[in-house]
Amino acid sequence: EVQYKASSLFLDEGATKDQFISRSNLISHETAHMWFGDLVTMKWFNDVWMKEVFANFMADKVTEKLMGTSTFDLKFLQDHYPAAYGIDRTRGANPIRQQLDNLQEAGSMYGNIIYHKAPIMMRQLEQLMGEENFQNGIREYLNSYAYGNATWNDLISILNKFSSTDLLAWNRVWVNQPGRPVFQYKIIYNGNKIKQFRITQQAESGDDRVWPQAFKVKAFYSNTSKEVTVNMKGKSVDMDQFIGMEKPEFILFNSDGKGYGIFPFQQISLDSIIKRGNALERASAYINAYENVLSENSLTPLALLSLYSKGLMVEENEMNLRLLTGYISNLYWTFLSKNERDKYNPLLEAQLWEAMEKQVLPNHKKVLFTGYQNVYLSQAATANIHKIWKSKSAPSGVKLTEDDFTAMALSLALRTDTVNSVLQ
Ligand SMILES: [Zn+2]
């Protein structure tokens, strides 16, 4: 039996495209449970995540068709990777699959790893096996365990028969253990031509593990580019497709955003990708830059903040604007010292305001106005926000709701010297 909330199923005339997509997603998710959950049920509660991940995986297939692959890929990247990395980069990260001895602790298993790393793992699993092998494996699994119970390991042993990769080893690293790999590369040139291009991976934690996975690498030239799929099954892979090619201007690793881990990053290439990459490539580069800064590989938080601010000026994608303003506010409040913050603040306020004025679409303007409200500190900016709040007149082209004005009052109240005038 499936029960739906009427308002998400019976949409009114003014329903947006997003609402139609959510409705299809919801129906697909619940329908998928007839196979994953009902026809085959988990053996014990440590595998409850399995049916949810499968239902989301199937629903995503429908969403991808409705949204178009490029929008879907961008949304998938932004929905899942930063949240999964947020846990997986820490020492206390949990694996996707955990032991559950006491049912009372079932609730503690649910978190960003199950909600966000598991979907990434599923997509990599399908890529690794190939769509057809994956489908055949799932069919055999459903037939073998119909009207019965099965564990995740039962599924993996069946899929393993359809895979050319050792899925048991794959499963140990991706599902039974936490963590992620760090990728490095080395190019040897012969004159101006590539003689060897090797990518290697190692565990961020330093132990001896590899994450078999596929992702793309794109080399940019002055007016062309070459993108190649990397099928990384072991510690290293030679990118023979690039042999003999000229030295590129810059290289974007994980250009399709499907790879999981920390990829090589150069300050100069982020600058160029902001100008030359598509929306998915830019998002992948923004996310990877942030992970590099946090793992202290190269850039300082302040340097990344200024790169992101430049991105604001040219970024044309709403999802990417949200990602950037989120990262900016995070770097600004969490990673800058008070001195750095005070020093950088006037420029950042000015950049956010200028970017907001430059954007044409109301939604884009609003994302940037919210970004401005998240970081403002100066007296001039405080007076500016106070005036907008008091007169209830939004900046030109920005639509503000009653809730937005309430949030503005809160942000003003948090700036001490205005607290009295707002609360009066
Ligand atoms: Zn469900």
Coordinates of C-alpha atoms and ligand atoms in Angstrom, one line a residue:
E1 CA 0.0 0.0 0.0
V2 CA 1.2 3.5 -0.8
Q3 CA -0.3 6.6 0.6
Y4 CA 0.5 10.0 -0.9
K5 CA 0.0 13.5 0.3
A6 CA -2.7 15.0 -1.9
S7 CA -0.9 18.4 -2.4
S8 CA 2.2 16.7 -4.0
L9 CA 0.1 14.5 -6.3
F10 CA -2.8 16.9 -7.3
L11 CA -0.9 19.9 -8.5
D12 CA -2.7 23.2 -9.1
E13 CA -2.6 25.1 -12.4
G14 CA 0.3 27.3 -11.4
A15 CA 2.6 24.3 -10.6
T16 CA 6.2 24.8 -11.7
K17 CA 8.3 22.4 -13.7
D18 CA 10.2 21.5 -10.5
Q19 CA 6.9 20.4 -8.9
F20 CA 6.0 18.2 -11.9
I21 CA 9.4 16.6 -11.7
S22 CA 9.1 16.0 -7.9
R23 CA 5.8 14.4 -8.4
S24 CA 7.2 12.0 -11.0
N25 CA 10.1 11.3 -8.8
L26 CA 7.9 10.5 -5.8
I27 CA 5.6 8.2 -7.8
S28 CA 8.7 6.4 -9.3
H29 CA 10.3 6.1 -5.9
E30 CA 7.2 4.5 -4.4
T31 CA 6.6 2.2 -7.4
A32 CA 10.2 1.0 -7.3
H33 CA 9.6 -0.2 -3.7
M34 CA 7.2 -2.9 -5.1
W35 CA 10.4 -4.6 -6.2
F36 CA 12.9 -3.2 -3.8
G37 CA 11.5 -3.6 -0.4
D38 CA 8.2 -5.5 -1.1
L39 CA 9.1 -8.3 -3.5
V40 CA 12.6 -8.6 -2.0
T41 CA 13.0 -7.5 1.6
M42 CA 16.2 -6.9 3.5
K43 CA 17.2 -9.6 5.9
W44 CA 18.0 -7.3 8.8
F45 CA 17.6 -3.6 9.5
N46 CA 21.3 -2.7 8.7
D47 CA 20.2 -3.0 5.1
V48 CA 17.2 -0.8 5.2
W49 CA 19.2 1.8 3.2
M50 CA 19.3 -0.7 0.3
K51 CA 15.7 -0.4 -0.7
E52 CA 15.8 3.4 -0.3
V53 CA 18.9 3.8 -2.4
F54 CA 17.4 1.5 -5.1
A55 CA 14.1 3.4 -5.1
N56 CA 16.0 6.7 -5.4
F57 CA 18.2 5.2 -8.1
M58 CA 15.2 4.2 -10.2
A59 CA 13.4 7.5 -9.6
D60 CA 16.5 9.3 -10.8
K61 CA 16.3 7.4 -14.1
V62 CA 12.9 9.1 -14.6
T63 CA 14.1 12.5 -13.4
E64 CA 17.0 12.4 -15.7
K65 CA 14.7 11.9 -18.7
L66 CA 12.5 14.8 -17.6
M67 CA 15.3 17.3 -16.8
G68 CA 17.7 16.4 -19.5
T69 CA 21.0 14.7 -18.8
S70 CA 23.1 17.8 -18.4
T71 CA 20.8 19.5 -15.8
F72 CA 20.4 16.2 -14.0
D73 CA 24.1 15.6 -13.8
L74 CA 24.7 19.1 -12.4
K75 CA 22.0 18.6 -9.8
F76 CA 23.2 15.2 -8.9
L77 CA 26.8 16.5 -8.4
Q78 CA 25.6 19.4 -6.2
D79 CA 23.1 17.4 -4.2
H80 CA 25.4 14.6 -3.3
Y81 CA 29.1 15.2 -3.5
P82 CA 29.7 18.2 -1.1
A83 CA 27.4 16.5 1.5
A84 CA 29.2 13.1 1.1
Y85 CA 32.6 14.7 1.3
G86 CA 31.6 16.7 4.3
I87 CA 31.5 13.4 6.3
D88 CA 33.9 11.3 4.3
R89 CA 36.8 13.7 4.6
T90 CA 36.7 13.4 8.4
R91 CA 38.4 10.8 10.5
G92 CA 35.2 9.8 12.2
A93 CA 33.4 8.9 8.9
N94 CA 31.2 5.8 8.8
P95 CA 31.0 3.4 5.9
I96 CA 27.8 3.0 3.9
R97 CA 27.1 -0.5 5.3
Q98 CA 27.4 -0.9 9.0
Q99 CA 26.8 -3.6 11.6
L100 CA 23.6 -3.2 13.6
D101 CA 23.5 -5.3 16.7
N102 CA 20.7 -3.5 18.5
L103 CA 17.6 -2.3 16.7
Q104 CA 17.4 0.7 19.0
E105 CA 20.5 2.1 17.2
A106 CA 19.0 1.9 13.7
G107 CA 18.3 5.6 13.6
S108 CA 22.0 6.5 14.1
M109 CA 22.9 4.8 10.8
Y110 CA 21.1 7.4 8.8
G111 CA 23.1 10.4 7.7
N112 CA 24.9 12.0 4.8
I113 CA 26.8 8.8 3.9
I114 CA 23.7 6.8 3.3
Y115 CA 21.8 9.7 1.7
H116 CA 24.6 11.0 -0.4
K117 CA 27.6 8.6 -0.8
A118 CA 25.4 5.6 -1.4
P119 CA 23.8 7.2 -4.6
I120 CA 27.3 8.1 -5.9
M121 CA 28.4 4.5 -5.2
M122 CA 25.4 3.1 -7.1
R123 CA 26.0 5.2 -10.1
Q124 CA 29.7 4.2 -10.1
L125 CA 28.6 0.5 -9.8
E126 CA 26.4 0.8 -12.8
Q127 CA 29.1 2.6 -14.8
L128 CA 31.7 0.0 -13.8
M129 CA 29.5 -3.0 -14.9
G130 CA 27.9 -1.3 -17.9
E131 CA 24.2 -0.7 -18.0
E132 CA 23.2 -4.0 -19.6
N133 CA 25.3 -6.2 -17.2
F134 CA 23.9 -4.2 -14.3
Q135 CA 20.3 -4.8 -15.4
N136 CA 20.8 -8.5 -16.0
G137 CA 22.4 -8.8 -12.5
I138 CA 19.5 -7.0 -10.9
R139 CA 17.0 -9.2 -12.7
E140 CA 18.7 -12.3 -11.5
Y141 CA 18.8 -10.9 -7.9
L142 CA 15.0 -10.1 -8.0
N143 CA 14.2 -13.5 -9.4
S144 CA 16.4 -15.4 -6.9
Y145 CA 15.0 -13.7 -3.9
A146 CA 11.4 -12.9 -4.9
Y147 CA 9.1 -13.1 -1.9
G148 CA 12.1 -13.6 0.4
N149 CA 14.9 -11.8 2.1
A150 CA 18.3 -10.8 1.0
T151 CA 21.3 -8.9 2.2
W152 CA 23.5 -6.4 0.3
N153 CA 26.2 -9.1 0.1
D154 CA 23.7 -11.4 -1.6
L155 CA 23.2 -8.7 -4.2
I156 CA 26.9 -8.2 -4.7
S157 CA 27.6 -11.9 -5.2
I158 CA 25.1 -12.0 -7.9
L159 CA 26.3 -8.8 -9.6
N160 CA 29.8 -10.1 -9.4
K161 CA 28.9 -12.9 -11.9
F162 CA 28.0 -10.2 -14.4
S163 CA 31.1 -8.0 -13.9
S164 CA 34.6 -8.0 -15.3
T165 CA 35.8 -6.2 -12.1
D166 CA 36.2 -8.0 -8.8
L167 CA 33.1 -6.6 -7.1
L168 CA 33.9 -8.2 -3.8
A169 CA 37.1 -6.2 -3.5
W170 CA 35.2 -3.1 -4.9
N171 CA 32.6 -3.6 -2.3
R172 CA 35.1 -3.8 0.6
V173 CA 36.4 -0.3 -0.2
W174 CA 33.3 1.5 -1.5
V175 CA 30.7 0.1 0.8
N176 CA 32.2 -1.6 3.9
Q177 CA 34.9 1.1 4.6
P178 CA 34.7 4.9 4.8
G179 CA 37.1 7.3 3.0
R180 CA 38.0 8.5 -0.4
P181 CA 41.0 8.5 -2.7
V182 CA 43.4 11.3 -3.7
F183 CA 44.4 11.4 -7.3
Q184 CA 47.7 12.6 -8.7
Y185 CA 49.1 12.8 -12.2
K186 CA 52.3 13.1 -14.1
I187 CA 52.9 14.0 -17.6
I188 CA 56.2 13.5 -19.4
Y189 CA 56.7 15.6 -22.5
N190 CA 58.8 15.0 -25.5
G191 CA 59.4 18.5 -26.7
N192 CA 55.9 20.0 -26.8
K193 CA 54.2 16.6 -27.2
I194 CA 52.8 14.3 -24.5
K195 CA 54.9 11.2 -24.2
Q196 CA 53.3 9.8 -21.1
F197 CA 50.3 10.7 -19.0
R198 CA 49.7 8.7 -15.9
I199 CA 47.1 9.1 -13.2
T200 CA 47.5 7.5 -9.8
Q201 CA 45.3 7.2 -6.7
Q202 CA 45.9 6.5 -3.1
A203 CA 43.8 6.5 0.0
E204 CA 43.4 9.9 1.7
S205 CA 43.9 8.0 5.0
G206 CA 47.2 6.7 3.8
D207 CA 46.4 3.0 3.9
D208 CA 46.7 0.7 0.9
R209 CA 43.4 0.8 -0.9
V210 CA 42.0 1.7 -4.3
W211 CA 38.6 2.9 -5.4
P212 CA 37.8 1.4 -8.8
Q213 CA 35.9 4.1 -10.7
A214 CA 35.3 5.9 -13.9
F215 CA 35.5 9.7 -14.6
K216 CA 36.5 12.0 -17.4
V217 CA 39.5 14.1 -18.0
K218 CA 39.4 17.1 -20.4
A219 CA 42.4 18.8 -21.9
F220 CA 41.8 22.4 -23.1
Y221 CA 43.6 24.0 -26.0
S222 CA 43.3 27.5 -27.3
N223 CA 40.3 26.8 -29.4
T224 CA 39.6 23.1 -29.0
S225 CA 39.5 20.5 -26.3
K226 CA 39.8 16.7 -25.8
E227 CA 37.8 14.7 -23.3
V228 CA 38.7 11.1 -22.4
T229 CA 37.1 8.6 -20.0
V230 CA 39.4 7.2 -17.4
N231 CA 38.6 3.7 -16.3
M232 CA 40.5 3.4 -13.2
K233 CA 40.5 -0.2 -11.9
G234 CA 43.8 -0.1 -9.9
K235 CA 46.4 2.2 -8.4
S236 CA 47.4 3.8 -11.7
V237 CA 46.3 4.2 -15.3
D238 CA 48.1 5.4 -18.4
M239 CA 46.1 7.8 -20.5
D240 CA 47.4 6.6 -23.9
Q241 CA 44.7 8.5 -25.8
F242 CA 46.7 11.7 -25.0
I243 CA 50.1 10.4 -26.3
G244 CA 51.4 12.5 -29.2
M245 CA 49.1 15.4 -28.4
E246 CA 50.5 18.9 -27.8
K247 CA 50.8 20.3 -24.4
P248 CA 47.4 21.6 -23.3
E249 CA 46.8 25.0 -21.8
F250 CA 45.2 23.4 -18.8
I251 CA 43.6 20.1 -17.8
L252 CA 40.3 19.5 -15.9
F253 CA 40.2 16.3 -13.9
N254 CA 36.7 14.9 -13.3
S255 CA 35.2 17.0 -16.0
D256 CA 31.9 14.9 -15.9
G257 CA 31.7 15.3 -12.1
K258 CA 31.1 11.5 -11.6
G259 CA 34.5 10.7 -10.0
Y260 CA 34.7 10.5 -6.2
G261 CA 37.8 11.8 -4.3
I262 CA 40.2 14.7 -4.4
F263 CA 41.5 15.5 -7.9
P264 CA 44.6 17.5 -9.0
F265 CA 43.9 21.2 -8.9
Q266 CA 45.7 24.2 -10.2
Q267 CA 44.8 27.8 -9.3
I268 CA 45.4 28.9 -12.9
S269 CA 43.1 26.3 -14.4
L270 CA 40.2 27.2 -12.1
D271 CA 40.5 30.7 -13.4
S272 CA 40.3 29.5 -17.0
I273 CA 37.5 26.9 -16.3
I274 CA 35.4 29.7 -14.9
K275 CA 35.6 31.3 -18.3
R276 CA 35.7 28.3 -20.6
G277 CA 34.0 25.3 -18.9
N278 CA 30.3 24.4 -19.2
A279 CA 28.1 24.5 -16.1
L280 CA 28.9 20.9 -15.0
E281 CA 32.6 21.4 -15.5
R282 CA 32.6 24.6 -13.5
A283 CA 30.7 23.0 -10.6
S284 CA 33.0 20.1 -10.6
A285 CA 36.0 22.5 -10.5
Y286 CA 34.4 24.6 -7.7
I287 CA 33.8 21.5 -5.5
N288 CA 37.2 20.1 -6.2
A289 CA 38.9 23.4 -5.3
Y290 CA 37.1 23.5 -2.0
E291 CA 38.2 20.0 -1.1
N292 CA 41.8 20.8 -2.0
V293 CA 41.8 23.8 0.2
L294 CA 40.4 21.8 3.1
S295 CA 42.9 19.1 2.7
E296 CA 45.6 21.8 2.6
N297 CA 47.1 20.7 -0.6
S298 CA 47.7 24.0 -2.3
L299 CA 45.6 27.1 -2.0
T300 CA 44.8 29.2 1.1
P301 CA 41.1 29.8 1.9
L302 CA 41.6 33.5 1.2
A303 CA 43.0 32.8 -2.3
L304 CA 40.1 30.5 -3.1
L305 CA 37.6 33.0 -1.8
S306 CA 38.9 35.5 -4.3
L307 CA 38.7 33.0 -7.1
Y308 CA 35.1 32.2 -6.2
S309 CA 34.3 35.9 -6.1
K310 CA 35.6 36.3 -9.7
G311 CA 33.4 33.3 -10.6
L312 CA 30.4 35.2 -9.3
M313 CA 30.9 37.9 -11.9
V314 CA 30.6 35.5 -14.8
E315 CA 28.6 32.6 -13.5
E316 CA 25.3 32.2 -15.4
N317 CA 23.9 29.1 -13.8
E318 CA 21.5 29.5 -10.8
M319 CA 22.6 26.2 -9.1
N320 CA 26.2 27.2 -9.5
L321 CA 25.5 30.6 -8.1
R322 CA 24.0 29.0 -5.0
L323 CA 27.0 26.7 -4.7
L324 CA 29.5 29.6 -5.0
T325 CA 27.7 31.9 -2.5
G326 CA 27.4 29.0 -0.1
Y327 CA 31.2 28.2 -0.3
I328 CA 32.0 31.9 -0.1
S329 CA 30.1 32.4 3.1
N330 CA 31.5 29.2 4.6
L331 CA 35.2 30.2 3.8
Y332 CA 34.6 33.7 5.0
W333 CA 33.1 32.8 8.4
T334 CA 34.9 29.6 9.1
F335 CA 38.3 29.8 7.6
L336 CA 39.4 33.4 7.6
S337 CA 40.9 35.0 10.7
K338 CA 39.1 38.1 12.0
N339 CA 41.8 40.3 10.6
E340 CA 41.6 38.7 7.1
R341 CA 37.8 39.0 7.2
D342 CA 37.8 42.7 8.1
K343 CA 40.4 43.4 5.5
Y344 CA 38.6 41.4 2.7
N345 CA 35.1 42.5 3.6
P346 CA 34.7 45.8 1.7
L347 CA 35.8 44.1 -1.6
L348 CA 33.6 41.1 -1.1
E349 CA 30.5 43.2 -0.3
A350 CA 31.2 45.3 -3.4
Q351 CA 31.7 42.2 -5.6
L352 CA 28.5 40.6 -4.5
W353 CA 26.5 43.7 -5.0
E354 CA 28.0 44.3 -8.4
A355 CA 27.4 40.7 -9.4
M356 CA 23.8 41.1 -8.3
E357 CA 23.3 44.2 -10.4
K358 CA 24.9 42.6 -13.4
Q359 CA 22.7 39.5 -13.4
V360 CA 19.5 39.8 -15.4
L361 CA 17.2 37.0 -14.0
P362 CA 15.3 37.8 -10.7
N363 CA 16.3 34.4 -9.3
H364 CA 19.9 34.9 -9.9
K365 CA 19.8 38.4 -8.4
K366 CA 18.1 37.0 -5.3
V367 CA 20.7 34.3 -4.8
L368 CA 23.4 37.1 -4.9
F369 CA 21.4 39.4 -2.6
T370 CA 21.2 36.5 -0.1
G371 CA 24.9 36.0 -0.5
Y372 CA 25.5 39.7 0.3
Q373 CA 23.3 39.4 3.4
N374 CA 25.3 36.4 4.5
V375 CA 28.6 38.3 4.6
Y376 CA 28.0 42.0 5.1
L377 CA 29.8 43.7 8.0
S378 CA 30.7 47.3 7.1
Q379 CA 28.7 50.3 8.3
A380 CA 27.8 51.3 4.8
A381 CA 26.4 47.8 4.0
T382 CA 24.6 47.6 7.3
A383 CA 22.9 51.0 6.6
N384 CA 22.1 49.8 3.1
I385 CA 20.3 46.6 4.4
H386 CA 18.7 48.6 7.2
K387 CA 17.2 51.0 4.6
I388 CA 15.9 48.2 2.4
W389 CA 14.3 46.5 5.4
K390 CA 12.8 49.7 6.8
S391 CA 11.4 51.0 3.6
K392 CA 10.5 47.5 2.4
S393 CA 11.9 48.3 -1.0
A394 CA 14.0 45.5 -2.5
P395 CA 17.0 46.3 -4.8
S396 CA 16.0 46.7 -8.4
G397 CA 14.9 43.5 -10.0
V398 CA 14.9 41.4 -6.7
K399 CA 11.6 40.0 -5.4
L400 CA 11.5 39.7 -1.7
T401 CA 8.8 37.9 0.4
E402 CA 7.6 38.6 4.0
D403 CA 10.0 35.8 5.1
D404 CA 12.9 37.5 3.4
F405 CA 12.3 40.7 5.3
T406 CA 12.0 38.7 8.5
A407 CA 15.4 37.1 7.8
M408 CA 16.8 40.5 7.1
A409 CA 15.6 41.8 10.4
L410 CA 17.4 38.9 12.1
S411 CA 20.6 39.6 10.2
L412 CA 20.4 43.2 11.3
A413 CA 19.8 42.3 14.9
L414 CA 22.9 40.1 14.9
R415 CA 25.0 43.2 14.0
T416 CA 25.3 44.6 17.5
D417 CA 25.2 48.3 16.8
T418 CA 21.9 48.1 15.0
V419 CA 20.2 45.7 17.4
N420 CA 18.4 48.5 19.3
S421 CA 16.9 50.2 16.3
V422 CA 15.6 47.0 14.8
L423 CA 14.0 45.7 18.0
Q424 CA 12.3 49.0 18.9
Ligands
ZN1 ZN 11.3 5.0 0.2

